[in-house]
PDB file of C-alpha atoms in Angstrom:
ATOM      1  CA  VAL D 280      -4.062 -29.959  56.718  1.00  0.00           C
ATOM      2  CA  ASN D 281      -2.323 -27.455  54.423  1.00  0.00           C
ATOM      3  CA  LEU D 282       1.462 -27.508  54.062  1.00  0.00           C
ATOM      4  CA  ASN D 283       3.549 -24.778  52.463  1.00  0.00           C
ATOM      5  CA  VAL D 284       6.746 -26.388  51.206  1.00  0.00           C
ATOM      6  CA  LYS D 285       9.795 -24.647  49.814  1.00  0.00           C
ATOM      7  CA  VAL D 286      12.428 -26.691  48.002  1.00  0.00           C
ATOM      8  CA  VAL D 287      15.918 -25.278  47.516  1.00  0.00           C
ATOM      9  CA  ASP D 288      19.152 -26.531  45.977  1.00  0.00           C
ATOM     10  CA  ARG D 289      22.538 -26.498  47.702  1.00  0.00           C
ATOM     11  CA  ASN D 290      22.933 -22.805  46.792  1.00  0.00           C
ATOM     12  CA  ASN D 291      19.584 -21.977  48.445  1.00  0.00           C
ATOM     13  CA  ARG D 292      17.885 -21.279  45.107  1.00  0.00           C
ATOM     14  CA  PRO D 293      14.205 -22.304  44.711  1.00  0.00           C
ATOM     15  CA  VAL D 294      13.597 -25.553  42.804  1.00  0.00           C
ATOM     16  CA  SER D 295      10.547 -25.499  40.538  1.00  0.00           C
ATOM     17  CA  GLY D 296       9.026 -28.131  38.264  1.00  0.00           C
ATOM     18  CA  LEU D 297       8.548 -30.895  40.837  1.00  0.00           C
ATOM     19  CA  ARG D 298       5.397 -33.004  40.564  1.00  0.00           C
ATOM     20  CA  GLU D 299       2.972 -34.381  43.129  1.00  0.00           C
ATOM     21  CA  GLY D 300       4.634 -37.786  42.812  1.00  0.00           C
ATOM     22  CA  ASP D 301       7.943 -36.301  44.031  1.00  0.00           C
ATOM     23  CA  PHE D 302       6.461 -35.739  47.488  1.00  0.00           C
ATOM     24  CA  LYS D 303       5.397 -38.077  50.270  1.00  0.00           C
ATOM     25  CA  ILE D 304       3.563 -37.030  53.435  1.00  0.00           C
ATOM     26  CA  PHE D 305       3.643 -38.969  56.693  1.00  0.00           C
ATOM     27  CA  GLU D 306       1.665 -38.219  59.829  1.00  0.00           C
ATOM     28  CA  ASP D 307       2.848 -40.075  62.947  1.00  0.00           C
ATOM     29  CA  GLY D 308       4.758 -42.375  60.596  1.00  0.00           C
ATOM     30  CA  THR D 309       1.671 -43.222  58.519  1.00  0.00           C
ATOM     31  CA  PRO D 310       1.618 -42.333  54.775  1.00  0.00           C
ATOM     32  CA  GLN D 311      -1.118 -39.852  53.836  1.00  0.00           C
ATOM     33  CA  GLN D 312      -2.917 -39.350  50.536  1.00  0.00           C
ATOM     34  CA  ILE D 313      -2.267 -35.964  48.930  1.00  0.00           C
ATOM     35  CA  GLY D 314      -5.599 -34.296  48.165  1.00  0.00           C
ATOM     36  CA  PHE D 315      -4.360 -30.961  46.830  1.00  0.00           C
ATOM     37  CA  PHE D 316      -1.116 -30.028  45.065  1.00  0.00           C
ATOM     38  CA  SER D 317      -0.014 -26.810  43.378  1.00  0.00           C
ATOM     39  CA  PHE D 318       3.101 -24.879  42.442  1.00  0.00           C
ATOM     40  CA  SER D 319       1.282 -22.057  40.708  1.00  0.00           C
ATOM     41  CA  GLU D 320       1.644 -18.641  42.313  1.00  0.00           C
ATOM     42  CA  VAL D 321      -0.874 -19.118  45.105  1.00  0.00           C
ATOM     43  CA  PRO D 322      -2.499 -15.843  46.219  1.00  0.00           C
ATOM     44  CA  THR D 323      -1.337 -14.604  49.607  1.00  0.00           C
ATOM     45  CA  ASN D 324      -3.055 -12.915  52.537  1.00  0.00           C
ATOM     46  CA  TYR D 325      -0.434 -11.370  54.796  1.00  0.00           C
ATOM     47  CA  GLY D 326      -0.204  -8.943  57.664  1.00  0.00           C
ATOM     48  CA  LEU D 327       2.482  -6.294  58.076  1.00  0.00           C
ATOM     49  CA  VAL D 328       3.082  -6.036  61.836  1.00  0.00           C
ATOM     50  CA  ILE D 329       5.289  -3.025  62.512  1.00  0.00           C
ATOM     51  CA  ASP D 330       6.836  -1.876  65.789  1.00  0.00           C
ATOM     52  CA  ASN D 331       6.301   1.870  66.270  1.00  0.00           C
ATOM     53  CA  SER D 332       8.024   2.144  69.659  1.00  0.00           C
ATOM     54  CA  GLY D 333      10.985   4.424  70.258  1.00  0.00           C
ATOM     55  CA  SER D 334      13.488   1.636  69.590  1.00  0.00           C
ATOM     56  CA  LEU D 335      12.683   1.820  65.868  1.00  0.00           C
ATOM     57  CA  ARG D 336      12.881   5.603  65.614  1.00  0.00           C
ATOM     58  CA  LYS D 337      15.954   5.564  63.369  1.00  0.00           C
ATOM     59  CA  GLN D 338      14.664   2.851  61.057  1.00  0.00           C
ATOM     60  CA  LEU D 339      10.985   3.705  60.595  1.00  0.00           C
ATOM     61  CA  GLU D 340      11.333   5.674  57.365  1.00  0.00           C
ATOM     62  CA  GLN D 341      13.174   2.817  55.635  1.00  0.00           C
ATOM     63  CA  VAL D 342      10.781   0.249  57.140  1.00  0.00           C
ATOM     64  CA  ILE D 343       7.876   2.125  55.526  1.00  0.00           C
ATOM     65  CA  GLU D 344       9.664   2.075  52.162  1.00  0.00           C
ATOM     66  CA  ALA D 345      10.298  -1.683  52.503  1.00  0.00           C
ATOM     67  CA  GLY D 346       6.614  -2.163  53.307  1.00  0.00           C
ATOM     68  CA  LYS D 347       5.734  -0.353  50.101  1.00  0.00           C
ATOM     69  CA  ILE D 348       8.018  -2.671  48.089  1.00  0.00           C
ATOM     70  CA  LEU D 349       6.060  -5.640  49.441  1.00  0.00           C
ATOM     71  CA  VAL D 350       2.685  -3.999  48.842  1.00  0.00           C
ATOM     72  CA  ASN D 351       3.533  -2.854  45.321  1.00  0.00           C
ATOM     73  CA  ALA D 352       4.568  -6.421  44.400  1.00  0.00           C
ATOM     74  CA  ASN D 353       1.093  -7.712  45.350  1.00  0.00           C
ATOM     75  CA  ARG D 354      -0.837  -9.571  42.674  1.00  0.00           C
ATOM     76  CA  PRO D 355      -4.497  -8.596  42.100  1.00  0.00           C
ATOM     77  CA  SER D 356      -5.737 -11.518  44.248  1.00  0.00           C
ATOM     78  CA  ASP D 357      -3.332 -10.842  47.136  1.00  0.00           C
ATOM     79  CA  GLU D 358      -4.632  -9.030  50.211  1.00  0.00           C
ATOM     80  CA  ALA D 359      -2.718  -7.388  53.043  1.00  0.00           C
ATOM     81  CA  MET D 360      -3.448  -5.722  56.367  1.00  0.00           C
ATOM     82  CA  LEU D 361      -1.337  -3.368  58.495  1.00  0.00           C
ATOM     83  CA  ILE D 362      -0.974  -3.585  62.273  1.00  0.00           C
ATOM     84  CA  ARG D 363       0.866  -0.950  64.284  1.00  0.00           C
ATOM     85  CA  PHE D 364       2.034  -1.805  67.789  1.00  0.00           C
ATOM     86  CA  ILE D 365       3.791  -0.327  70.777  1.00  0.00           C
ATOM     87  CA  SER D 366       2.625  -1.484  74.236  1.00  0.00           C
ATOM     88  CA  ARG D 367      -0.181  -3.991  74.966  1.00  0.00           C
ATOM     89  CA  ASP D 368      -2.807  -1.218  74.995  1.00  0.00           C
ATOM     90  CA  LYS D 369      -1.505   0.301  71.749  1.00  0.00           C
ATOM     91  CA  ILE D 370      -1.979  -2.416  69.135  1.00  0.00           C
ATOM     92  CA  THR D 371      -4.133  -1.140  66.293  1.00  0.00           C
ATOM     93  CA  ILE D 372      -5.250  -2.386  62.901  1.00  0.00           C
ATOM     94  CA  GLU D 373      -4.362   0.608  60.746  1.00  0.00           C
ATOM     95  CA  GLN D 374      -5.683  -1.044  57.599  1.00  0.00           C
ATOM     96  CA  PRO D 375      -7.906  -4.159  57.514  1.00  0.00           C
ATOM     97  CA  PHE D 376      -7.389  -6.732  54.744  1.00  0.00           C
ATOM     98  CA  THR D 377      -7.579  -5.149  51.317  1.00  0.00           C
ATOM     99  CA  SER D 378      -6.160  -5.591  47.824  1.00  0.00           C
ATOM    100  CA  ASN D 379      -6.101  -1.789  47.363  1.00  0.00           C
ATOM    101  CA  LYS D 380      -2.427  -0.794  47.176  1.00  0.00           C
ATOM    102  CA  THR D 381      -3.157   2.921  47.542  1.00  0.00           C
ATOM    103  CA  GLU D 382      -4.959   2.387  50.857  1.00  0.00           C
ATOM    104  CA  LEU D 383      -2.118   0.186  52.134  1.00  0.00           C
ATOM    105  CA  ASN D 384       0.571   2.671  51.099  1.00  0.00           C
ATOM    106  CA  ASP D 385      -1.362   5.570  52.664  1.00  0.00           C
ATOM    107  CA  SER D 386      -1.623   3.612  55.923  1.00  0.00           C
ATOM    108  CA  LEU D 387       2.127   2.966  55.870  1.00  0.00           C
ATOM    109  CA  ASP D 388       2.750   6.700  55.402  1.00  0.00           C
ATOM    110  CA  ASN D 389       0.642   7.415  58.495  1.00  0.00           C
ATOM    111  CA  LEU D 390       2.846   5.359  60.853  1.00  0.00           C
ATOM    112  CA  PHE D 391       4.621   7.308  63.592  1.00  0.00           C
ATOM    113  CA  ILE D 392       6.854   6.615  66.587  1.00  0.00           C
ATOM    114  CA  GLU D 393       5.307   6.708  70.054  1.00  0.00           C
ATOM    115  CA  GLY D 394       6.568   6.080  73.579  1.00  0.00           C
ATOM    116  CA  GLY D 395       5.739   2.855  75.372  1.00  0.00           C
ATOM    117  CA  GLN D 396       6.993  -0.585  76.398  1.00  0.00           C
ATOM    118  CA  THR D 397       7.119  -2.954  73.423  1.00  0.00           C
ATOM    119  CA  ALA D 398       4.569  -5.819  73.357  1.00  0.00           C
ATOM    120  CA  ILE D 399       5.685  -7.910  70.393  1.00  0.00           C
ATOM    121  CA  ILE D 400       4.195 -11.203  71.672  1.00  0.00           C
ATOM    122  CA  ASP D 401       0.730  -9.653  72.040  1.00  0.00           C
ATOM    123  CA  ALA D 402       0.996  -8.004  68.602  1.00  0.00           C
ATOM    124  CA  VAL D 403       1.920 -11.279  66.867  1.00  0.00           C
ATOM    125  CA  TYR D 404      -0.826 -13.127  68.796  1.00  0.00           C
ATOM    126  CA  LEU D 405      -3.471 -10.622  67.667  1.00  0.00           C
ATOM    127  CA  ALA D 406      -2.209 -10.560  64.074  1.00  0.00           C
ATOM    128  CA  ALA D 407      -2.137 -14.371  63.768  1.00  0.00           C
ATOM    129  CA  GLU D 408      -5.682 -14.512  65.164  1.00  0.00           C
ATOM    130  CA  LYS D 409      -6.878 -11.954  62.606  1.00  0.00           C
ATOM    131  CA  VAL D 410      -5.265 -13.819  59.694  1.00  0.00           C
ATOM    132  CA  SER D 411      -6.776 -17.122  60.866  1.00  0.00           C
ATOM    133  CA  GLU D 412     -10.229 -15.548  61.399  1.00  0.00           C
ATOM    134  CA  TYR D 413     -10.108 -14.100  57.898  1.00  0.00           C
ATOM    135  CA  LYS D 414      -9.492 -17.599  56.531  1.00  0.00           C
ATOM    136  CA  VAL D 415     -12.481 -19.000  58.428  1.00  0.00           C
ATOM    137  CA  ASP D 416     -14.647 -16.209  57.014  1.00  0.00           C
ATOM    138  CA  ARG D 417     -13.608 -17.199  53.497  1.00  0.00           C
ATOM    139  CA  GLY D 418     -14.473 -20.882  53.933  1.00  0.00           C
ATOM    140  CA  LYS D 419     -12.437 -24.067  54.178  1.00  0.00           C
ATOM    141  CA  ASP D 420     -11.787 -24.259  50.427  1.00  0.00           C
ATOM    142  CA  ASP D 421      -9.855 -20.983  50.424  1.00  0.00           C
ATOM    143  CA  ARG D 422      -6.329 -21.971  49.312  1.00  0.00           C
ATOM    144  CA  LYS D 423      -4.625 -18.641  49.906  1.00  0.00           C
ATOM    145  CA  ARG D 424      -1.301 -18.679  51.713  1.00  0.00           C
ATOM    146  CA  ARG D 425      -1.204 -16.892  55.089  1.00  0.00           C
ATOM    147  CA  ALA D 426       1.771 -14.976  56.434  1.00  0.00           C
ATOM    148  CA  LEU D 427       2.881 -12.285  58.858  1.00  0.00           C
ATOM    149  CA  ILE D 428       5.827  -9.991  58.249  1.00  0.00           C
ATOM    150  CA  VAL D 429       6.942  -8.725  61.656  1.00  0.00           C
ATOM    151  CA  VAL D 430       9.328  -5.779  61.972  1.00  0.00           C
ATOM    152  CA  SER D 431      10.715  -5.069  65.462  1.00  0.00           C
ATOM    153  CA  ASP D 432      13.824  -5.058  67.621  1.00  0.00           C
ATOM    154  CA  GLY D 433      12.343  -8.219  69.156  1.00  0.00           C
ATOM    155  CA  GLU D 434      12.604  -7.092  72.779  1.00  0.00           C
ATOM    156  CA  ASP D 435       9.319  -7.795  74.562  1.00  0.00           C
ATOM    157  CA  ARG D 436       8.633  -5.718  77.681  1.00  0.00           C
ATOM    158  CA  ASP D 437       4.882  -5.480  78.125  1.00  0.00           C
ATOM    159  CA  SER D 438       2.942  -8.463  76.738  1.00  0.00           C
ATOM    160  CA  TYR D 439      -0.094  -9.995  78.431  1.00  0.00           C
ATOM    161  CA  TYR D 440       0.371 -13.341  76.682  1.00  0.00           C
ATOM    162  CA  SER D 441       3.343 -15.543  77.495  1.00  0.00           C
ATOM    163  CA  GLU D 442       5.712 -16.883  74.876  1.00  0.00           C
ATOM    164  CA  ALA D 443       4.376 -20.414  75.562  1.00  0.00           C
ATOM    165  CA  GLN D 444       0.781 -19.272  74.897  1.00  0.00           C
ATOM    166  CA  LEU D 445       1.826 -17.607  71.651  1.00  0.00           C
ATOM    167  CA  PHE D 446       3.599 -20.688  70.306  1.00  0.00           C
ATOM    168  CA  GLU D 447       0.716 -22.940  71.317  1.00  0.00           C
ATOM    169  CA  MET D 448      -1.645 -20.762  69.298  1.00  0.00           C
ATOM    170  CA  LEU D 449       0.736 -20.591  66.315  1.00  0.00           C
ATOM    171  CA  ARG D 450       0.900 -24.399  66.147  1.00  0.00           C
ATOM    172  CA  GLU D 451      -2.872 -24.423  65.620  1.00  0.00           C
ATOM    173  CA  SER D 452      -2.809 -21.683  62.986  1.00  0.00           C
ATOM    174  CA  ASP D 453      -1.832 -21.861  59.332  1.00  0.00           C
ATOM    175  CA  VAL D 454       0.381 -18.767  59.297  1.00  0.00           C
ATOM    176  CA  GLN D 455       4.021 -18.385  58.266  1.00  0.00           C
ATOM    177  CA  ILE D 456       6.034 -15.680  60.013  1.00  0.00           C
ATOM    178  CA  TYR D 457       8.819 -13.659  58.406  1.00  0.00           C
ATOM    179  CA  ALA D 458      10.668 -11.607  61.015  1.00  0.00           C
ATOM    180  CA  ILE D 459      12.907  -8.608  60.381  1.00  0.00           C
ATOM    181  CA  GLY D 460      14.833  -7.873  63.564  1.00  0.00           C
ATOM    182  CA  PHE D 461      16.796  -4.710  64.286  1.00  0.00           C
ATOM    183  CA  VAL D 462      18.623  -6.181  67.273  1.00  0.00           C
ATOM    184  CA  LYS D 463      22.008  -4.505  66.777  1.00  0.00           C
ATOM    185  CA  ASP D 464      21.356  -1.658  69.222  1.00  0.00           C
ATOM    186  CA  LEU D 465      20.275  -3.962  72.058  1.00  0.00           C
ATOM    187  CA  SER D 466      22.764  -4.715  74.809  1.00  0.00           C
ATOM    188  CA  LYS D 467      25.004  -7.761  74.354  1.00  0.00           C
ATOM    189  CA  ASP D 468      25.647  -8.003  78.095  1.00  0.00           C
ATOM    190  CA  GLY D 469      23.887 -10.865  79.859  1.00  0.00           C
ATOM    191  CA  GLY D 470      23.632 -11.827  83.518  1.00  0.00           C
ATOM    192  CA  PHE D 471      25.201 -14.832  85.224  1.00  0.00           C
ATOM    193  CA  ILE D 472      22.278 -17.090  84.246  1.00  0.00           C
ATOM    194  CA  SER D 473      20.312 -14.887  81.844  1.00  0.00           C
ATOM    195  CA  LYS D 474      20.781 -14.179  78.151  1.00  0.00           C
ATOM    196  CA  SER D 475      21.662 -10.707  76.947  1.00  0.00           C
ATOM    197  CA  PRO D 476      18.738  -8.577  75.667  1.00  0.00           C
ATOM    198  CA  GLN D 477      20.137  -8.912  72.141  1.00  0.00           C
ATOM    199  CA  ASN D 478      20.387 -12.710  72.242  1.00  0.00           C
ATOM    200  CA  LYS D 479      16.963 -13.003  73.863  1.00  0.00           C
ATOM    201  CA  ALA D 480      15.314 -10.808  71.199  1.00  0.00           C
ATOM    202  CA  LYS D 481      17.111 -12.572  68.348  1.00  0.00           C
ATOM    203  CA  GLY D 482      16.104 -15.955  69.763  1.00  0.00           C
ATOM    204  CA  LEU D 483      12.415 -15.007  69.943  1.00  0.00           C
ATOM    205  CA  LEU D 484      12.292 -13.778  66.344  1.00  0.00           C
ATOM    206  CA  GLN D 485      14.197 -16.826  65.098  1.00  0.00           C
ATOM    207  CA  ARG D 486      11.826 -19.190  66.916  1.00  0.00           C
ATOM    208  CA  LEU D 487       8.783 -17.408  65.465  1.00  0.00           C
ATOM    209  CA  ALA D 488      10.158 -18.027  61.974  1.00  0.00           C
ATOM    210  CA  ASP D 489      11.353 -21.590  62.607  1.00  0.00           C
ATOM    211  CA  GLU D 490       8.114 -22.686  64.288  1.00  0.00           C
ATOM    212  CA  THR D 491       5.957 -21.496  61.378  1.00  0.00           C
ATOM    213  CA  GLY D 492       8.170 -22.317  58.388  1.00  0.00           C
ATOM    214  CA  GLY D 493       9.064 -18.698  57.669  1.00  0.00           C
ATOM    215  CA  ARG D 494      12.420 -16.978  57.906  1.00  0.00           C
ATOM    216  CA  ALA D 495      14.159 -14.452  60.175  1.00  0.00           C
ATOM    217  CA  TYR D 496      16.354 -11.624  58.900  1.00  0.00           C
ATOM    218  CA  PHE D 497      18.714  -9.501  60.988  1.00  0.00           C
ATOM    219  CA  PRO D 498      19.815  -6.613  58.759  1.00  0.00           C
ATOM    220  CA  GLU D 499      23.123  -4.906  59.444  1.00  0.00           C
ATOM    221  CA  SER D 500      21.647  -1.623  58.228  1.00  0.00           C
ATOM    222  CA  THR D 501      18.459  -0.194  56.752  1.00  0.00           C
ATOM    223  CA  ALA D 502      20.133  -0.386  53.332  1.00  0.00           C
ATOM    224  CA  ASP D 503      19.452  -4.154  53.419  1.00  0.00           C
ATOM    225  CA  LEU D 504      15.680  -3.688  53.738  1.00  0.00           C
ATOM    226  CA  ALA D 505      14.787  -3.318  50.063  1.00  0.00           C
ATOM    227  CA  GLY D 506      16.506  -6.605  49.202  1.00  0.00           C
ATOM    228  CA  ILE D 507      14.890  -8.383  52.160  1.00  0.00           C
ATOM    229  CA  ALA D 508      11.425  -7.137  51.129  1.00  0.00           C
ATOM    230  CA  LYS D 509      11.915  -8.450  47.580  1.00  0.00           C
ATOM    231  CA  GLU D 510      13.180 -11.798  48.892  1.00  0.00           C
ATOM    232  CA  ILE D 511      10.179 -12.218  51.210  1.00  0.00           C
ATOM    233  CA  GLY D 512       7.765 -11.300  48.425  1.00  0.00           C
ATOM    234  CA  SER D 513       9.345 -13.869  46.118  1.00  0.00           C
ATOM    235  CA  GLU D 514       9.537 -16.588  48.773  1.00  0.00           C
ATOM    236  CA  LEU D 515       5.876 -16.150  49.730  1.00  0.00           C
ATOM    237  CA  ARG D 516       4.885 -17.145  46.221  1.00  0.00           C
ATOM    238  CA  MET D 517       7.596 -19.648  45.172  1.00  0.00           C
ATOM    239  CA  GLN D 518       6.330 -22.541  47.278  1.00  0.00           C
ATOM    240  CA  TYR D 519       4.495 -25.782  46.765  1.00  0.00           C
ATOM    241  CA  SER D 520       1.063 -26.020  48.368  1.00  0.00           C
ATOM    242  CA  ILE D 521       0.135 -29.524  49.507  1.00  0.00           C
ATOM    243  CA  GLY D 522      -3.083 -30.477  51.291  1.00  0.00           C
ATOM    244  CA  TYR D 523      -4.296 -33.735  52.812  1.00  0.00           C
ATOM    245  CA  ILE D 524      -7.057 -35.060  55.066  1.00  0.00           C
ATOM    246  CA  PRO D 525      -5.494 -37.106  57.914  1.00  0.00           C
ATOM    247  CA  SER D 526      -6.347 -40.822  57.860  1.00  0.00           C
ATOM    248  CA  ASN D 527      -6.594 -40.694  61.667  1.00  0.00           C
ATOM    249  CA  ASP D 528      -9.543 -38.472  62.687  1.00  0.00           C
TER     250      ASP D 528
END
């Protein structure tokens, strides 16, 4: 079992310099023996999962630039892939995993808006599967960190998979999700017993982050994107990696 642990002080600044002895792991209340511990900058494999539906028409140009900030901060051993999504039948891997920044940036430049009903749950499901499969291909001793960076308005209209199925799969995977949600333009009006589209979308993106140990961002404007991209890039690497083999098979 691999755990990605971030430690922050009361001002939310990362705390470095802790040792293996500063941590204890319990599973079902039983202490576990730490088998792997590191605070070095662990290489990262991550997927950029970007909504190209009409709802992101106004933001796409800045989203592409934010994607490039992330890509250009990659270390030589980092790898990234790019997934473009609209509806359930329009989810495509624009660039498979690569460490080549030029190929990733070119793929970002090729993104374009297209009509269709957004299928964010299906897109995240596919992306998490691809990241997990890539880990299996590399063998069980591969210590790279896995993450998805999802950019969308968070409103799902067309997914085949249910939210429950997605979260069940995510609990089995080793993938952190960082969500950037442009929810401001969604309606705030809810029904008598239903949430508003904005609250529903925000809730989904927040749960994706919370469930996987990532973080959700809800920028007020596209001007916030560059700072968010830098923060995600830093946070992906400033974490403790702890591994253990459960005492209960």
